[in-house]
Tab-separated table of C-alpha atoms in Angstrom:
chain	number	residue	atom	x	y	z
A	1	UNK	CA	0.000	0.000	0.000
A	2	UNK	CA	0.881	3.680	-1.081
A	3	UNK	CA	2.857	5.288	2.340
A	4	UNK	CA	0.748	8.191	1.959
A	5	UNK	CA	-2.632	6.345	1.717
A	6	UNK	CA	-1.494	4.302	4.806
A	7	UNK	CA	-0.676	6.868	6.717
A	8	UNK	CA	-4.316	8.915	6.194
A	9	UNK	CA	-6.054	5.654	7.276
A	10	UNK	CA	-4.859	5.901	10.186
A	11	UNK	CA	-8.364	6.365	12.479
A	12	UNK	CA	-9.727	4.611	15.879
A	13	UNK	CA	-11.765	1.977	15.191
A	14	UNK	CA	-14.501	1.823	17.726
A	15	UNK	CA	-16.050	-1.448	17.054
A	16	UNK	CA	-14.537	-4.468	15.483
A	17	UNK	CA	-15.955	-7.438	13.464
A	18	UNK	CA	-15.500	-11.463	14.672
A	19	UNK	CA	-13.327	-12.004	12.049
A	20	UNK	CA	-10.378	-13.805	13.183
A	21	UNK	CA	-6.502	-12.226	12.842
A	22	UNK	CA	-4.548	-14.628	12.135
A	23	UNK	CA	-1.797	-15.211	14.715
A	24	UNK	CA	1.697	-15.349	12.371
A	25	UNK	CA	0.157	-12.081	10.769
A	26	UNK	CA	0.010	-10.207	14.394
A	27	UNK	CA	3.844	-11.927	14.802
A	28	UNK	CA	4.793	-10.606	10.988
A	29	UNK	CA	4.040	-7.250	12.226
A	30	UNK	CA	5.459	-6.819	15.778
A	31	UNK	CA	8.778	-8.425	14.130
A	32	UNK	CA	8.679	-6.111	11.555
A	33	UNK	CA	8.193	-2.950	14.577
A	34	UNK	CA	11.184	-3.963	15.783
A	35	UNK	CA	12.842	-1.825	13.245
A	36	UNK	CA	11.778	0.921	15.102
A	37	UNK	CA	14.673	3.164	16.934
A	38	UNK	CA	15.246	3.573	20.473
A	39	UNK	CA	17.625	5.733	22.237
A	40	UNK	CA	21.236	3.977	22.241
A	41	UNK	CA	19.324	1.024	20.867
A	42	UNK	CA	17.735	0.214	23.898
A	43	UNK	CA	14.792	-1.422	22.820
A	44	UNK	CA	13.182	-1.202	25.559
A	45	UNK	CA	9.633	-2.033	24.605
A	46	UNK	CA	8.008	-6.028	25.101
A	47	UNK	CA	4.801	-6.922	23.043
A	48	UNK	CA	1.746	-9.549	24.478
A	49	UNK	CA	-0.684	-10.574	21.955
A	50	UNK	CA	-3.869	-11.855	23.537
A	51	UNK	CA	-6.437	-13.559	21.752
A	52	UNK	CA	-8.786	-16.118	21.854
A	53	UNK	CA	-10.028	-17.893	25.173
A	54	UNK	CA	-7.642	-16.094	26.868
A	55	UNK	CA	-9.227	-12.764	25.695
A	56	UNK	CA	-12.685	-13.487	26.322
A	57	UNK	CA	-12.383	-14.084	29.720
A	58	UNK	CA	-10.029	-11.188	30.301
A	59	UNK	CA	-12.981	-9.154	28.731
A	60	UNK	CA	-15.453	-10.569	30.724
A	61	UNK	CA	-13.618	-9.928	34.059
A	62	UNK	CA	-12.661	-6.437	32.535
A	63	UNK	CA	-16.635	-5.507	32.038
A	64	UNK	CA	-16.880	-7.206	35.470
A	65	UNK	CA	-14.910	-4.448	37.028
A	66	UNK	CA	-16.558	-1.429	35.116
A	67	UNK	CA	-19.983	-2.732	35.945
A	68	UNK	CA	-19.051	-3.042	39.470
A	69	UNK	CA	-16.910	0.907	39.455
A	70	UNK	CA	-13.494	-0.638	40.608
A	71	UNK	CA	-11.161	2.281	40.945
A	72	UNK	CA	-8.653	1.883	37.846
A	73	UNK	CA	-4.669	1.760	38.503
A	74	UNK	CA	-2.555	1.880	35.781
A	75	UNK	CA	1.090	1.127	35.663
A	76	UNK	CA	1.561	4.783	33.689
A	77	UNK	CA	0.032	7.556	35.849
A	78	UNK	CA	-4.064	8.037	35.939
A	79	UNK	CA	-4.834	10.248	33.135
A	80	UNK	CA	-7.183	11.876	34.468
A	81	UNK	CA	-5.193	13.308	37.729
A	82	UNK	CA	-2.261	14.613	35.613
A	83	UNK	CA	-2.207	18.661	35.771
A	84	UNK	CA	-1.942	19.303	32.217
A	85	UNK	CA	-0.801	22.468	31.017
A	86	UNK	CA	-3.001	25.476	29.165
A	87	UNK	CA	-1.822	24.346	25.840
A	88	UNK	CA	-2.880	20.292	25.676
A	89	UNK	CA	-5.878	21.924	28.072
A	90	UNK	CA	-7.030	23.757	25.244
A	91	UNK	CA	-6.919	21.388	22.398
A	92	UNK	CA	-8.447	18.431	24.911
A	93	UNK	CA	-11.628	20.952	25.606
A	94	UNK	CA	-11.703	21.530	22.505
A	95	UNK	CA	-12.142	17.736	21.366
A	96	UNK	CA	-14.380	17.096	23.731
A	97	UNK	CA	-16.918	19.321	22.797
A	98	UNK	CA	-16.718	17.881	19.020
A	99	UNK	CA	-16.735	14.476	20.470
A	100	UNK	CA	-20.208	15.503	21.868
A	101	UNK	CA	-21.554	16.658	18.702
A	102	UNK	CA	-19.845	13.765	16.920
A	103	UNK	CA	-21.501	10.870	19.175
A	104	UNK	CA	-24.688	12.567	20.046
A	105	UNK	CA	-27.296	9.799	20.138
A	106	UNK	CA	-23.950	7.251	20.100
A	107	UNK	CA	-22.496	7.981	23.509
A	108	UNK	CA	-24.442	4.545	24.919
A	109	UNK	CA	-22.923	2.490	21.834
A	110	UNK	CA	-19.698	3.984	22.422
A	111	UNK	CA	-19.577	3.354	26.112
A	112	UNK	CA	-21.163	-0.674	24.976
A	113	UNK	CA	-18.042	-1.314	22.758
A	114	UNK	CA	-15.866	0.416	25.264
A	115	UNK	CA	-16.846	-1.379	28.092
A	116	UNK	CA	-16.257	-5.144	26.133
A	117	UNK	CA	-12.816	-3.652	24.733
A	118	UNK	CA	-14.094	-3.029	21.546
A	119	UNK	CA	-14.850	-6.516	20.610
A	120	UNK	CA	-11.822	-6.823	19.441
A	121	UNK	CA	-10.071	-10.579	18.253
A	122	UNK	CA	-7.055	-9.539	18.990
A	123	UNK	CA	-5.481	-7.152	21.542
A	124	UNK	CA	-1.193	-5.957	21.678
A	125	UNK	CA	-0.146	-5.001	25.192
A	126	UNK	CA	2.690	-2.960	25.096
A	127	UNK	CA	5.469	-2.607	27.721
A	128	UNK	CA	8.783	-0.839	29.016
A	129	UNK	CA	10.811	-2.094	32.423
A	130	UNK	CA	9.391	0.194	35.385
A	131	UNK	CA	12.655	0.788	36.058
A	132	UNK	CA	13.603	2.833	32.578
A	133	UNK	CA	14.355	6.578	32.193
A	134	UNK	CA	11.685	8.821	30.503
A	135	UNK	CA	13.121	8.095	26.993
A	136	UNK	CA	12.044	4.845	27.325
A	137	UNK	CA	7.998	6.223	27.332
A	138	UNK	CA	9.039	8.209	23.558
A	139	UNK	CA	10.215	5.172	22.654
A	140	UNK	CA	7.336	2.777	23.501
A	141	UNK	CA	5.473	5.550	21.402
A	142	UNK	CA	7.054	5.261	18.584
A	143	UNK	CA	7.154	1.047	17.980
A	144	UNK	CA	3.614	1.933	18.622
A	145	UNK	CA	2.899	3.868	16.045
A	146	UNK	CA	5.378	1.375	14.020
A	147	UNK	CA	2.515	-1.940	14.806
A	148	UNK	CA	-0.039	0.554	13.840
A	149	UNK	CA	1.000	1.625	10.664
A	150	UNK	CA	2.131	-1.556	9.513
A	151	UNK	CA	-1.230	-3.225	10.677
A	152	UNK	CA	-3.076	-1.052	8.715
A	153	UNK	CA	-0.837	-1.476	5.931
A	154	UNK	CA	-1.630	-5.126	5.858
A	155	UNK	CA	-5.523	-4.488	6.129
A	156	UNK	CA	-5.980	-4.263	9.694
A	157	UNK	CA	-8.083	-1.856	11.746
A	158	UNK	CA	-6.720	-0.772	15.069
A	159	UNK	CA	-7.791	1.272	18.429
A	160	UNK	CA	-5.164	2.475	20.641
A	161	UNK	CA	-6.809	3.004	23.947
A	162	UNK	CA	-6.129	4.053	27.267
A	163	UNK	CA	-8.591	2.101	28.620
A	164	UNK	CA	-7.099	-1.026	28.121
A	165	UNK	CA	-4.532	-0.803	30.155
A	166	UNK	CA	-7.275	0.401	33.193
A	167	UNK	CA	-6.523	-2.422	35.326
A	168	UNK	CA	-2.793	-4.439	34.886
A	169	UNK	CA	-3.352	-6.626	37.114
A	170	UNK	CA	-6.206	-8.006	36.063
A	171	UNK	CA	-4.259	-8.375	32.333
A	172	UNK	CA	-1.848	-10.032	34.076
A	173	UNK	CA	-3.373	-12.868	35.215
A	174	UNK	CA	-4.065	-13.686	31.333
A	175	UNK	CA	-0.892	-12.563	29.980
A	176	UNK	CA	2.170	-13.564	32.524
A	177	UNK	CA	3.007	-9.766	32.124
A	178	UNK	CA	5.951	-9.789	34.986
A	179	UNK	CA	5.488	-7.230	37.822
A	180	UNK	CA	8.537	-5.430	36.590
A	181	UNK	CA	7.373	-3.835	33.407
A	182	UNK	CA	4.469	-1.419	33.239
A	183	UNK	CA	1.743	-1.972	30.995
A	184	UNK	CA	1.876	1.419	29.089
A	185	UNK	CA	-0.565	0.646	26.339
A	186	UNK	CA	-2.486	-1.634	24.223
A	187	UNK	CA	-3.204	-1.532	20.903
A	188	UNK	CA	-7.068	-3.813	19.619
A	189	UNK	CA	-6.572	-4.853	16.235
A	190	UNK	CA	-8.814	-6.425	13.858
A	191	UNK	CA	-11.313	-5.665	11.325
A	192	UNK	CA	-13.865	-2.739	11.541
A	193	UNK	CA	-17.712	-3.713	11.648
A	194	UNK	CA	-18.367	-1.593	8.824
A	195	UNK	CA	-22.129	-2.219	9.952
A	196	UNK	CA	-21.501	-0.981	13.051
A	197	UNK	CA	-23.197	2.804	13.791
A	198	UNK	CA	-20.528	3.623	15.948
A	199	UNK	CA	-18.022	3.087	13.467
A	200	UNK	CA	-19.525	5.530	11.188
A	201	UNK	CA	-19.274	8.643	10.198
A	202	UNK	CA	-15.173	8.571	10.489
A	203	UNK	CA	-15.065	11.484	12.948
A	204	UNK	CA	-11.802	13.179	11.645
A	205	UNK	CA	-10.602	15.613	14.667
A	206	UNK	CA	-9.479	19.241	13.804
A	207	UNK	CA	-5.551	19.929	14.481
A	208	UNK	CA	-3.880	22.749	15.886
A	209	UNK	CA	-3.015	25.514	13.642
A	210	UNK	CA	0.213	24.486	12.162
A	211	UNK	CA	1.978	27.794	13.143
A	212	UNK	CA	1.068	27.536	16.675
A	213	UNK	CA	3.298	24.253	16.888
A	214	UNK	CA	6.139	24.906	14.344
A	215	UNK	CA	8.532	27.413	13.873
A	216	UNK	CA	11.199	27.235	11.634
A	217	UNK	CA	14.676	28.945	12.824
A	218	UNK	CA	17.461	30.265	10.584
């Protein structure tokens, strides 16, 4: 596939079809990530592919724990209690008002495919060592964006989602994960239910106005 055509494809799938990914394909691709460059070639990042058995019961003790309000505790820090500055501030009120208009009479089917982690076949958890220097989080981002791109490349929908990674040690009793690597994020992969209302219309965020992040100094 064109680089270019790849690259705009790139959206959140909210809701994925049954149809089955087949497991050397999800291997083809994480191998292929591994290209990806880390500082002083570090590599810090580990991948766990879940699928299966295995998956359905982690989603079905994963809805458990919604349903019954658990408090989440992520191995990264809560989202939600991080004092962002003005500037990400801004753009995050910003996308939350269009993500309103967007979903309108969607916000229950959003929350539905949400909740059973968007009934996805397949699901990536990404990690770095707890004990790794900041660099080590901009790298994890990157071989993320490396599965991604190459997924979709080879036909694959994905959603990267911070609620995945809600409650490690719940994924951890279906993945091994050790206790001395945080779960950072997880990527669902799969194929989109193109039937599914939620997946549709592609909601295509505004961005920043490019000379309010660029400047170019001679």
């Amino acid at each position: 596939m064109d680089f270019e055509e790849v690259f705009n494809k790139e959206r959140a799938t909210r809701k994925f079809s049954t149809r089955k990914v087949d497991d050397e394909l999800i291997k083809e691709i994480i191998k292929k990530a591994q290209q990806s460059p880390s500082l002083l070639n570090s590599q810090p990042w580990r991948a766990y592919a879940i699928t299966g058995g295995a998956l359905l019961k982690l989603k079905r003790e994963n809805k458990a724990y919604i349903a019954r309000k658990v408090p989440v505790s992520e191995d990264f820090s809560t989202m939600l209690s991080i004092d962002w500055s003005t500037f990400p501030s801004q753009n995050m009120s910003n996308m939350g008002a269009f993500v309103t208009y967007f979903l309108h009479n969607k916000t229950e089917l959003f929350e539905n495919a949400n909740n059973n982690m968007f009934y996805a076949p397949a699901i990536i958890f990404l990690t770095i060592p707890k004990k790794s220097p900041a660099w080590s989080v901009f790298d994890l981002g990157i071989f993320a964006q490396s599965i991604m791109l190459l997924a979709i490349n080879r036909g694959l929908d994905t959603m990267p989602a911070h609620s995945l990674v809600a409650y490690p040690d719940l994924i951890r009793k279906y993945t091994n994960i050790p206790d001395d690597e945080a779960i950072g994020m997880a990527i669902a992969i799969g194929y989109a239910d193109k039937a599914a209302e939620v997946n549709s219309p592609t909601y295509i965020p505004g961005r920043v106005p490019f000379d309010k992040i660029f400047k170019l100094i001679k």
